[in-house]
Amino acid sequence: MIKIRRHDGDAPLIEYLDSRLFSAEERVERIEESAWWVGWDDTIPVAYGGARYIPEAKAVFLSRAGVLWEARGQGLQKKLIALRVKWARTTGATKVITYTHPENVVSSNNLIRSGFELYNPEWKWEGPTFLYWILEI
């Protein structure tokens, strides 16, 4: 059974998980500025998700999530979303925001199932072709 735990520090672990799922050009940035959760299959890390509080926007940004191929199909991404939303409620944030690539149907559906809705932000930080999501909390 995979257990998800809060993970503080150890940027190399997040970098390792990220390298298993994304190309060098797509790697996560600002690891140290985010709170992280890691899913463990016994002693093997198999999933991760980050979130960062943005005080000026009173928002929490879901910065990255990934589940290694061998651990997919167990609802881990949805659990990571729920844990990060729960954390967001403790920060004073009024909303949780994120984005997905338009072809990432699995992540988009998990966000919808978690209560997120599409929105049109003033500033499209990843560019005009991405989908932007918001959850009022």
CSV table of C-alpha atoms in Angstrom, one decimal:
chain,number,residue,atom,x,y,z
A,1,MET,CA,0.0,0.0,0.0
A,2,ILE,CA,1.3,3.4,-1.0
A,3,LYS,CA,1.5,6.0,1.8
A,4,ILE,CA,1.7,9.7,1.1
A,5,ARG,CA,3.6,11.9,3.6
A,6,ARG,CA,4.6,15.5,3.8
A,7,HIS,CA,8.2,15.9,2.6
A,8,ASP,CA,10.3,18.8,3.8
A,9,GLY,CA,13.7,19.5,2.2
A,10,ASP,CA,15.7,17.1,0.2
A,11,ALA,CA,15.4,18.8,-3.2
A,12,PRO,CA,17.3,15.9,-4.9
A,13,LEU,CA,14.4,13.5,-4.2
A,14,ILE,CA,12.0,15.8,-5.9
A,15,GLU,CA,14.4,16.4,-8.8
A,16,TYR,CA,14.8,12.6,-9.1
A,17,LEU,CA,11.1,12.0,-9.3
A,18,ASP,CA,10.7,14.9,-11.8
A,19,SER,CA,13.5,13.5,-14.0
A,20,ARG,CA,11.6,10.2,-14.2
A,21,LEU,CA,8.5,11.9,-15.7
A,22,PHE,CA,9.6,15.1,-17.5
A,23,SER,CA,12.2,16.2,-20.0
A,24,ALA,CA,15.0,18.5,-18.9
A,25,GLU,CA,13.2,21.5,-20.4
A,26,GLU,CA,10.1,20.7,-18.4
A,27,ARG,CA,11.7,20.2,-15.0
A,28,VAL,CA,10.1,21.8,-11.9
A,29,GLU,CA,11.7,25.0,-10.7
A,30,ARG,CA,11.7,26.7,-7.3
A,31,ILE,CA,11.6,23.4,-5.4
A,32,GLU,CA,12.7,25.1,-2.1
A,33,GLU,CA,9.7,27.6,-2.3
A,34,SER,CA,7.1,24.8,-2.3
A,35,ALA,CA,5.7,22.4,0.2
A,36,TRP,CA,5.9,18.8,-1.0
A,37,TRP,CA,4.2,15.5,-0.5
A,38,VAL,CA,5.7,12.2,-1.6
A,39,GLY,CA,4.0,8.8,-2.1
A,40,TRP,CA,6.0,5.9,-0.8
A,41,ASP,CA,5.6,2.2,-1.8
A,42,ASP,CA,7.4,0.9,1.2
A,43,THR,CA,10.8,2.6,0.8
A,44,ILE,CA,10.5,3.5,-2.9
A,45,PRO,CA,9.2,7.0,-3.8
A,46,VAL,CA,6.6,6.7,-6.6
A,47,ALA,CA,4.6,9.9,-6.5
A,48,TYR,CA,5.0,13.6,-5.6
A,49,GLY,CA,3.1,16.9,-5.5
A,50,GLY,CA,4.1,20.4,-4.6
A,51,ALA,CA,2.2,23.5,-3.6
A,52,ARG,CA,3.3,27.1,-3.0
A,53,TYR,CA,1.5,29.9,-1.1
A,54,ILE,CA,1.3,33.2,-2.9
A,55,PRO,CA,0.5,35.8,-0.3
A,56,GLU,CA,-0.2,38.7,-2.6
A,57,ALA,CA,-2.8,36.7,-4.4
A,58,LYS,CA,-4.1,34.9,-1.3
A,59,ALA,CA,-3.7,31.8,-3.4
A,60,VAL,CA,-2.0,28.4,-3.3
A,61,PHE,CA,-0.5,27.3,-6.5
A,62,LEU,CA,-0.3,23.5,-7.2
A,63,SER,CA,3.1,23.6,-8.8
A,64,ARG,CA,3.7,20.0,-9.9
A,65,ALA,CA,2.5,16.5,-9.4
A,66,GLY,CA,3.6,13.2,-10.9
A,67,VAL,CA,3.0,9.5,-10.5
A,68,LEU,CA,5.5,7.0,-11.8
A,69,TRP,CA,4.2,4.6,-14.4
A,70,GLU,CA,4.4,1.6,-12.1
A,71,ALA,CA,2.2,3.3,-9.5
A,72,ARG,CA,-0.6,4.6,-11.7
A,73,GLY,CA,-4.2,3.6,-11.5
A,74,GLN,CA,-4.4,3.9,-7.7
A,75,GLY,CA,-5.9,7.3,-7.3
A,76,LEU,CA,-2.6,8.9,-6.1
A,77,GLN,CA,-2.9,12.1,-8.1
A,78,LYS,CA,-6.3,12.7,-6.7
A,79,LYS,CA,-5.1,12.0,-3.2
A,80,LEU,CA,-2.2,14.4,-3.7
A,81,ILE,CA,-4.6,17.1,-4.9
A,82,ALA,CA,-6.8,16.6,-1.8
A,83,LEU,CA,-3.8,16.8,0.6
A,84,ARG,CA,-2.5,20.0,-1.0
A,85,VAL,CA,-6.0,21.6,-0.9
A,86,LYS,CA,-6.3,20.6,2.8
A,87,TRP,CA,-2.9,22.3,3.4
A,88,ALA,CA,-4.0,25.4,1.4
A,89,ARG,CA,-6.9,25.9,3.8
A,90,THR,CA,-4.3,26.3,6.6
A,91,THR,CA,-2.4,29.1,4.9
A,92,GLY,CA,-5.1,31.8,4.7
A,93,ALA,CA,-5.5,31.3,1.0
A,94,THR,CA,-9.0,31.9,-0.5
A,95,LYS,CA,-8.3,29.9,-3.7
A,96,VAL,CA,-6.2,27.2,-5.2
A,97,ILE,CA,-4.9,27.6,-8.7
A,98,THR,CA,-3.0,25.4,-11.2
A,99,TYR,CA,-2.8,24.6,-14.9
A,100,THR,CA,-2.6,21.6,-17.2
A,101,HIS,CA,-1.5,21.0,-20.7
A,102,PRO,CA,-4.6,20.7,-22.9
A,103,GLU,CA,-3.7,17.1,-23.8
A,104,ASN,CA,-3.3,16.0,-20.2
A,105,VAL,CA,-6.9,14.6,-19.9
A,106,VAL,CA,-6.2,12.5,-16.8
A,107,SER,CA,-4.9,15.5,-14.7
A,108,SER,CA,-7.8,17.7,-16.0
A,109,ASN,CA,-10.4,15.1,-15.0
A,110,ASN,CA,-8.8,14.7,-11.6
A,111,LEU,CA,-9.0,18.4,-11.0
A,112,ILE,CA,-12.6,18.4,-12.1
A,113,ARG,CA,-13.4,15.5,-9.8
A,114,SER,CA,-11.7,17.5,-7.0
A,115,GLY,CA,-14.0,20.5,-7.5
A,116,PHE,CA,-11.8,22.7,-9.7
A,117,GLU,CA,-13.2,24.7,-12.6
A,118,LEU,CA,-11.6,26.2,-15.6
A,119,TYR,CA,-11.0,30.0,-15.4
A,120,ASN,CA,-9.4,32.7,-17.5
A,121,PRO,CA,-6.6,34.4,-15.5
A,122,GLU,CA,-5.5,37.9,-16.4
A,123,TRP,CA,-2.0,36.6,-16.7
A,124,LYS,CA,-1.6,33.2,-18.4
A,125,TRP,CA,1.8,32.4,-16.8
A,126,GLU,CA,2.4,29.2,-18.9
A,127,GLY,CA,1.1,30.7,-22.1
A,128,PRO,CA,-2.2,31.0,-24.0
A,129,THR,CA,-2.6,27.3,-24.9
A,130,PHE,CA,-2.7,25.9,-21.4
A,131,LEU,CA,-5.8,25.2,-19.3
A,132,TYR,CA,-6.1,27.2,-16.1
A,133,TRP,CA,-7.9,25.8,-13.0
A,134,ILE,CA,-9.3,27.4,-9.8
A,135,LEU,CA,-10.9,26.1,-6.7
A,136,GLU,CA,-12.4,28.7,-4.3
A,137,ILE,CA,-11.8,27.6,-0.7
